[in-house]
mmCIF file of C-alpha atoms in Angstrom:
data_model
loop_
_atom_site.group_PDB
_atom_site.id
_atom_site.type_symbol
_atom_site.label_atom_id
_atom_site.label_comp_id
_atom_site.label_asym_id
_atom_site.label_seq_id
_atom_site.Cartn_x
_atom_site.Cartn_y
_atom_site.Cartn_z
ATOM 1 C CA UNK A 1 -15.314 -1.498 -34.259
ATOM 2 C CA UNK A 2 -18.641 -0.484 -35.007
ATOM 3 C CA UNK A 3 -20.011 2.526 -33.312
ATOM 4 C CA UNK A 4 -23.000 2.138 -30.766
ATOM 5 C CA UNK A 5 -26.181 3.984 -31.733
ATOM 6 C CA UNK A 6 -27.237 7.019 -29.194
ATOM 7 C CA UNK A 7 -30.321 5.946 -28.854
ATOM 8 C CA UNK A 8 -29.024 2.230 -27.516
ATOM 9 C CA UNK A 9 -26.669 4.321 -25.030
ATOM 10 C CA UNK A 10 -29.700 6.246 -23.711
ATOM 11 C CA UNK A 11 -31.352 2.923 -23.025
ATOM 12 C CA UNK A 12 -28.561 1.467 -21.314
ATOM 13 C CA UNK A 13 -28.564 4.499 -19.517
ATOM 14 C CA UNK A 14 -31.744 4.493 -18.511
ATOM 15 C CA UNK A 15 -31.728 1.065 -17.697
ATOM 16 C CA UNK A 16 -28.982 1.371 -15.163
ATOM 17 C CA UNK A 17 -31.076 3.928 -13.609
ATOM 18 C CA UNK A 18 -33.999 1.484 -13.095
ATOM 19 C CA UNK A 19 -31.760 -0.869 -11.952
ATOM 20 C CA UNK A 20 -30.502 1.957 -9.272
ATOM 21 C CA UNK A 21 -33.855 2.698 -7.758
ATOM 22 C CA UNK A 22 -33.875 6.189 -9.835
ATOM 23 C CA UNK A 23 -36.980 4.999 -10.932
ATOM 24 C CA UNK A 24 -39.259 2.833 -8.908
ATOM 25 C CA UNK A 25 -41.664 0.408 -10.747
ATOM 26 C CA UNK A 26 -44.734 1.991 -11.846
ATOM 27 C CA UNK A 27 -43.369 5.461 -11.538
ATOM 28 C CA UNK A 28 -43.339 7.905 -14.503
ATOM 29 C CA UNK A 29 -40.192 8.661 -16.656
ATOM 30 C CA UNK A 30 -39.072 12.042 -17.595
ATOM 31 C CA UNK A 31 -40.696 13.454 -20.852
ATOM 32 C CA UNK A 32 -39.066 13.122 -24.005
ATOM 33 C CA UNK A 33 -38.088 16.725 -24.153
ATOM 34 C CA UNK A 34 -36.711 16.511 -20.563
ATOM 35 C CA UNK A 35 -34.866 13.034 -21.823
ATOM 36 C CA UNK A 36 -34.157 14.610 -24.676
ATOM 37 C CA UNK A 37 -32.355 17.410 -22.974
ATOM 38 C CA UNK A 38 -30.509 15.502 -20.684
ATOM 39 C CA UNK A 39 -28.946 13.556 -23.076
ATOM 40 C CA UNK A 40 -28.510 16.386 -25.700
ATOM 41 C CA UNK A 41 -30.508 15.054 -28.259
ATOM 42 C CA UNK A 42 -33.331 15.386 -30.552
ATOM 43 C CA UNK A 43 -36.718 13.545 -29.279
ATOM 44 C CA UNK A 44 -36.829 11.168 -32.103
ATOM 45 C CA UNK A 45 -33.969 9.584 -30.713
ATOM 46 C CA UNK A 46 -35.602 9.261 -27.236
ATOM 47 C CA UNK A 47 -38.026 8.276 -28.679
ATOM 48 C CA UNK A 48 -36.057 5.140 -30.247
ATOM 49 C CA UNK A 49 -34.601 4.392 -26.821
ATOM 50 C CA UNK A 50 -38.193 4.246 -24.895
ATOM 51 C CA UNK A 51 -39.131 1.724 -27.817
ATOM 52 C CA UNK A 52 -36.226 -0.277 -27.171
ATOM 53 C CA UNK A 53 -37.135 -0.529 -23.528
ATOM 54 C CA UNK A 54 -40.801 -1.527 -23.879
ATOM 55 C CA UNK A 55 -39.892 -4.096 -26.335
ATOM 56 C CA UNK A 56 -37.320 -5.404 -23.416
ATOM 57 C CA UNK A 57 -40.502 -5.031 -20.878
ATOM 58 C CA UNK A 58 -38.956 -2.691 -18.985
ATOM 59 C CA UNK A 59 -41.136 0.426 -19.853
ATOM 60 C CA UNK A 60 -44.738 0.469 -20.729
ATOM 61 C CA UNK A 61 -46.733 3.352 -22.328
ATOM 62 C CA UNK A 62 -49.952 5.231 -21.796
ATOM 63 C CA UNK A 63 -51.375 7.332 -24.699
ATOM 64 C CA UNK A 64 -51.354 10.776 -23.814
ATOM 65 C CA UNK A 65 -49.412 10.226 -20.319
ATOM 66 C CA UNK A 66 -45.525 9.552 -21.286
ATOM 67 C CA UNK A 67 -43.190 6.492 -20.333
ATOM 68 C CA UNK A 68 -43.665 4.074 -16.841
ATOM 69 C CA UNK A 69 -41.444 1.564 -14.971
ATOM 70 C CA UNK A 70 -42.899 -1.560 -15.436
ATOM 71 C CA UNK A 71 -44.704 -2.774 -12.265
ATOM 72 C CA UNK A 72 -43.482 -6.352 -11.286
ATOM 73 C CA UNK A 73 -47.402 -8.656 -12.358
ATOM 74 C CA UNK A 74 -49.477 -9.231 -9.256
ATOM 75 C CA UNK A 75 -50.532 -12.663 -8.528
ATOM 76 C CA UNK A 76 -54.430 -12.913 -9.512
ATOM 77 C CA UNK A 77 -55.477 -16.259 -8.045
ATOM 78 C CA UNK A 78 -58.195 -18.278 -10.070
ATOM 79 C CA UNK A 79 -60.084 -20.583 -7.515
ATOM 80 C CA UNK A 80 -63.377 -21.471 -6.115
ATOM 81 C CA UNK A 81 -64.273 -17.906 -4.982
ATOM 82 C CA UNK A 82 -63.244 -15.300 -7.507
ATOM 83 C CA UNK A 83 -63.386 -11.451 -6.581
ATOM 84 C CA UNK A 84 -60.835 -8.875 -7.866
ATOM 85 C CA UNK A 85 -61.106 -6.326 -5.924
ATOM 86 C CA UNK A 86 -60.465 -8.327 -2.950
ATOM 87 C CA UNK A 87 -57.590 -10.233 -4.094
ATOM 88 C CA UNK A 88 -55.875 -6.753 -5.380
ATOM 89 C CA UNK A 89 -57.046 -5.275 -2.201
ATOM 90 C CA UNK A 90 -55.299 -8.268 -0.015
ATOM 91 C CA UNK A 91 -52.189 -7.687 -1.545
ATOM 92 C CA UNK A 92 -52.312 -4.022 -0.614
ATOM 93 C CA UNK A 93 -53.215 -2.202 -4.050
ATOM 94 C CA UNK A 94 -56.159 -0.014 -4.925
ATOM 95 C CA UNK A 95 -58.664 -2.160 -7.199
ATOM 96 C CA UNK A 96 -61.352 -0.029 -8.996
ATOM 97 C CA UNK A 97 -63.516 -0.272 -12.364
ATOM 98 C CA UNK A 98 -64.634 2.113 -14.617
ATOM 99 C CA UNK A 99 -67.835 1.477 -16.117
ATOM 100 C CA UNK A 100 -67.804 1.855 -19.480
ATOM 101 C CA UNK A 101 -71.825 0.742 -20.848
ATOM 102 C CA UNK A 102 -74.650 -1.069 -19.287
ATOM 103 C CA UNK A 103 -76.931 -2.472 -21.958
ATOM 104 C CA UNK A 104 -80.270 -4.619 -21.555
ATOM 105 C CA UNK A 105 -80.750 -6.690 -25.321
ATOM 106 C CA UNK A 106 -81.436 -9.832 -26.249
ATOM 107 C CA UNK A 107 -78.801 -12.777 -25.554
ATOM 108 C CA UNK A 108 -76.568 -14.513 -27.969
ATOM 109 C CA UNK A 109 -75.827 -17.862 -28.833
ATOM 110 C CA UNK A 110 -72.918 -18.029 -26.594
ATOM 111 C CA UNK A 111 -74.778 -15.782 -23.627
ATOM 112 C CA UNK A 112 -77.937 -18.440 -24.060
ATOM 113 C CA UNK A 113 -75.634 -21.776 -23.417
ATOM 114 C CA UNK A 114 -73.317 -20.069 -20.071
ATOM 115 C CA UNK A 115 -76.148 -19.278 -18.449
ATOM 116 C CA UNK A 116 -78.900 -21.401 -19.085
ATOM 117 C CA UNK A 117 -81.504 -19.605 -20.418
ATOM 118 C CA UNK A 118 -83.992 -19.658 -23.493
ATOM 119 C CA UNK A 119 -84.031 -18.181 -26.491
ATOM 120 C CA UNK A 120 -86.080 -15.319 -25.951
ATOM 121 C CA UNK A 121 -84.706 -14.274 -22.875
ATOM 122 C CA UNK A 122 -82.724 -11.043 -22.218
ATOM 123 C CA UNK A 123 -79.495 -10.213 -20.953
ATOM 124 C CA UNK A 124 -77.671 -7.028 -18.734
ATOM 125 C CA UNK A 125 -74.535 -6.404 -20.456
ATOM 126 C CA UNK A 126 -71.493 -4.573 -18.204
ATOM 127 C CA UNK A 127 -68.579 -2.923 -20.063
ATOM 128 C CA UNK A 128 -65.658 -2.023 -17.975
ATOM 129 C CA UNK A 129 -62.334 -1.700 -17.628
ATOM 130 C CA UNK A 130 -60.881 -3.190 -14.191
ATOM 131 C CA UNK A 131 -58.280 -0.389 -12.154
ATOM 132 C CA UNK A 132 -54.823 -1.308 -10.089
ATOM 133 C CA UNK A 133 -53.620 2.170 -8.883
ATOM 134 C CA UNK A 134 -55.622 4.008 -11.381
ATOM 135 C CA UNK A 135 -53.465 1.849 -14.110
ATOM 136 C CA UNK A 136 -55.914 0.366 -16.745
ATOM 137 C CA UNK A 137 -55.112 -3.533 -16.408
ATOM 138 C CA UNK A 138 -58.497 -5.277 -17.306
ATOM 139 C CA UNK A 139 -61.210 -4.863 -20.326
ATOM 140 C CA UNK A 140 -64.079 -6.789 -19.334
ATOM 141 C CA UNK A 141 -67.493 -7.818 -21.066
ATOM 142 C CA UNK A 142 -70.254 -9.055 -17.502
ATOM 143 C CA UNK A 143 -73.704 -10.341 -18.431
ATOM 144 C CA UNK A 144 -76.483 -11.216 -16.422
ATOM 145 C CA UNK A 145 -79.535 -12.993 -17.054
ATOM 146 C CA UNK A 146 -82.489 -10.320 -16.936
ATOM 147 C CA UNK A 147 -84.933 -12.017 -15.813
ATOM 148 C CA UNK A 148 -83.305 -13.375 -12.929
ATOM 149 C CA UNK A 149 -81.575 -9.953 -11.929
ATOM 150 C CA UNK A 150 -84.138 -7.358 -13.116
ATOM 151 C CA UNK A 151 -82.705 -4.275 -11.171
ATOM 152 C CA UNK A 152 -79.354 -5.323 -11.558
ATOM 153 C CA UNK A 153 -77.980 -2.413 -13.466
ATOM 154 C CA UNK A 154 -79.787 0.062 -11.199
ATOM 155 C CA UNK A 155 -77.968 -1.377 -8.294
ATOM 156 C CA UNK A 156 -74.739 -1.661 -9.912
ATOM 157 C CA UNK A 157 -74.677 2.117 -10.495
ATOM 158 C CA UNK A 158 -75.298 2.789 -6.601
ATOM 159 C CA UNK A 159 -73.158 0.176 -5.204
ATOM 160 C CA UNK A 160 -70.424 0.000 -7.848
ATOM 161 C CA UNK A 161 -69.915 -3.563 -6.969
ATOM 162 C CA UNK A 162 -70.959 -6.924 -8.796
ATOM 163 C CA UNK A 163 -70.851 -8.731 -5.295
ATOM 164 C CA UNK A 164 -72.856 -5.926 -3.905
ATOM 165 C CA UNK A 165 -75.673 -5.921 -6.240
ATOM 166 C CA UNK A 166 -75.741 -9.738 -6.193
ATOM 167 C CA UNK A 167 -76.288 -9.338 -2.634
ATOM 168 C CA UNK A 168 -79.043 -6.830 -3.105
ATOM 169 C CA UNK A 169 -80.744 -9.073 -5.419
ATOM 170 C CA UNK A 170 -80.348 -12.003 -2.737
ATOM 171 C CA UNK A 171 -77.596 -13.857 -3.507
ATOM 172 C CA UNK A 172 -75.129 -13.709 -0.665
ATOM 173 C CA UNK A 173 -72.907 -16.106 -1.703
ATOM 174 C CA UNK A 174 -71.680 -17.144 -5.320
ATOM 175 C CA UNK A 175 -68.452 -19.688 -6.875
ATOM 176 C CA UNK A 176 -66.573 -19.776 -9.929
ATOM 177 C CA UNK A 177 -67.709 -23.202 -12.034
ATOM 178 C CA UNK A 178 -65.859 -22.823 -14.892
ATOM 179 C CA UNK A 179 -62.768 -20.374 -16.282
ATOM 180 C CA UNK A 180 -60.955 -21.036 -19.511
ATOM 181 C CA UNK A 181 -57.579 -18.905 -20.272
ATOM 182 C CA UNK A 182 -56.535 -18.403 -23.720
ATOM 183 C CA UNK A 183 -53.491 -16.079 -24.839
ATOM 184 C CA UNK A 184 -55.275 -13.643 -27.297
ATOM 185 C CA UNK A 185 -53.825 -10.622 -29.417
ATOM 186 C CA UNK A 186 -55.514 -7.528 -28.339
ATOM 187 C CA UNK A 187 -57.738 -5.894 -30.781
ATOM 188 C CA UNK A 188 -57.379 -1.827 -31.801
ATOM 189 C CA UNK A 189 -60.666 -1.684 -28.705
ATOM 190 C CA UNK A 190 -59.096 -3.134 -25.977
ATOM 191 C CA UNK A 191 -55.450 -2.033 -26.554
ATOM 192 C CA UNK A 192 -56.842 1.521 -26.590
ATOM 193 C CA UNK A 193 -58.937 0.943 -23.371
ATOM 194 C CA UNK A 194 -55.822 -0.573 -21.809
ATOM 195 C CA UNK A 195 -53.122 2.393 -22.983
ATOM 196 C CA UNK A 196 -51.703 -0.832 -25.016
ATOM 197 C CA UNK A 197 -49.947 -1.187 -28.996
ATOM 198 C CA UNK A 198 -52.566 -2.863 -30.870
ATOM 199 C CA UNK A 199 -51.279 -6.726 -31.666
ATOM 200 C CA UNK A 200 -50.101 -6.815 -27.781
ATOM 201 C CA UNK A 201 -50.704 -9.944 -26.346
ATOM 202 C CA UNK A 202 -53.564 -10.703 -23.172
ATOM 203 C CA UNK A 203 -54.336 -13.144 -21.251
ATOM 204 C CA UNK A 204 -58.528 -13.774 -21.940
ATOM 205 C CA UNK A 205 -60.279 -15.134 -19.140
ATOM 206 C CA UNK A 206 -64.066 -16.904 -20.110
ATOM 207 C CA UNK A 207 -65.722 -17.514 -17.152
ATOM 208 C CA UNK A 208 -68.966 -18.560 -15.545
ATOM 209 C CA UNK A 209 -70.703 -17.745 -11.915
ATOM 210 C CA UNK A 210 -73.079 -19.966 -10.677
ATOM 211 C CA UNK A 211 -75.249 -19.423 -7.041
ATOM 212 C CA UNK A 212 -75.148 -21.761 -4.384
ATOM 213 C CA UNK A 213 -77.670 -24.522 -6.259
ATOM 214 C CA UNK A 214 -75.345 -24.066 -9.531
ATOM 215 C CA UNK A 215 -77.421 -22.035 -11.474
ATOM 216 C CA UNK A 216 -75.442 -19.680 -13.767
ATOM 217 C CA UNK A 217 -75.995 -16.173 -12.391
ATOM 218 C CA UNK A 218 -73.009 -14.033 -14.447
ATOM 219 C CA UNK A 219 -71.498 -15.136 -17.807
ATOM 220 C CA UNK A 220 -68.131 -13.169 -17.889
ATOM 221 C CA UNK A 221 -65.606 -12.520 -20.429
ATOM 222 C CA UNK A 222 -61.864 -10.292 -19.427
ATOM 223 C CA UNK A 223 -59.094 -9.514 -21.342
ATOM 224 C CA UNK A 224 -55.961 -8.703 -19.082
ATOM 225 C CA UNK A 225 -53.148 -7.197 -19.587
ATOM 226 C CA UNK A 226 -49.791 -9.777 -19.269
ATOM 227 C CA UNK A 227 -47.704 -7.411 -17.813
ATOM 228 C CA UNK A 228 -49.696 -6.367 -15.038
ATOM 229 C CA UNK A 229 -51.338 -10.027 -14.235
ATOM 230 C CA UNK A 230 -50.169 -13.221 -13.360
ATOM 231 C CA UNK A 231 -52.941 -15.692 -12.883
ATOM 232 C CA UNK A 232 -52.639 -18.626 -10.478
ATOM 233 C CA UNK A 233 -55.369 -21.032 -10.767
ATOM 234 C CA UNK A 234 -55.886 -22.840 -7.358
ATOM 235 C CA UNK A 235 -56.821 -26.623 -6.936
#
């Protein structure tokens, strides 16, 4: 009979103590030198067994923070009114984002057709990255037509909030018109901004705002991660 490899014990091991309630979902695993010296053996072999369990989607990584539980996906609903925070909020989660740039340039092709604007006209371009429990889960592209939202990017820093600013600008109210979901591989960018292996798959959301007359107001584009998302799209 052929002998099991260490590192597939450890798993198992490991494993069972997920399954036990050792470790709760989204909770951090010993280090590799504390797994290492539980199970008396070198950290390559640890290593091995952590790869084995994120393959399994039982473990996820962060670069430079150590092994997780995986945290069962939350249910992201896709309907008429869109807003993230909220729906994380409702479901009684932290929802933040991190903004990574705020540009003003020209718009593209694409940017032109979404939201309805000429050729000439400029755009405000949001990079982010969208929070659950300080745990990376969203990379996400949010442009605006400048013209129609001059200050928007100087409100946005105060208020932190795309709603918000709307608001400021006088838009109180605002719907989803159109959101297309593709499965995408992740590219070296977003896997890194999401603590992911590059080649891991994402769900990519395309969407478009529109005010209350149907004019296109935000032209948005979000990569999320699978194992933290579900989406339900609502009819």
């Amino acid at each position: 009979m052929a002998k099991i490899p260490i590192w597939k014990t450890i798993a198992e091991r490991i494993t069972k103590d997920i399954a036990k309630g050792h470790y709760q979902p989204g909770t951090k695993l010993p280090t590799e030198s504390k797994l290492a010296e539980r199970f008396v053996v070198n950290r390559h072999t640890v290593r091995h067994a952590i790869s084995a369990l994120v393959d399994e989607g039982l473990v996820y990584t962060r670069r430079g923070s150590g092994a997780f539980v995986a945290i069962k996906p939350l249910l992201y609903n896709i309907g008429k009114r869109v807003r993230f925070h909220q729906s994380i909020k409702a479901l009684g989660h932290d929802a933040n984002k991190v903004i990574l740039s705020a540009v003003t340039r020209p718009a593209d092709q694409e940017e032109r057709r979404a939201l309805g604007i000429c050729k000439d006209e400029e755009v405000h371009v949001v990079e982010g990255i969208g929070l659950i429990d300080e745990t990376p889960v969203s990379h996400f592209l949010a442009v605006f037509p400048a013209a129609r939202f001059p200050n928007m990017l100087n409100t946005l820093s105060k208020h932190r909030s795309f709603t918000k600013s709307f608001a400021a600008a006088g838009v109180l109210d605002y719907t989803r018109a159109e959101t297309r979901i593709t499965a995408v591989v992740s590219n070296a960018t977003t896997a890194n901004h999401l603590n992911l292996r590059p080649g891991s798959v994402l769900l990519r959301s395309i969407s478009i705002n529109v005010d209350m007359d149907g004019k296109a107001i935000e032209f948005g584009r979000t990569w999320f991660s699978g194992d933290h998302i579900e989406m339900i799209v609502e009819h």
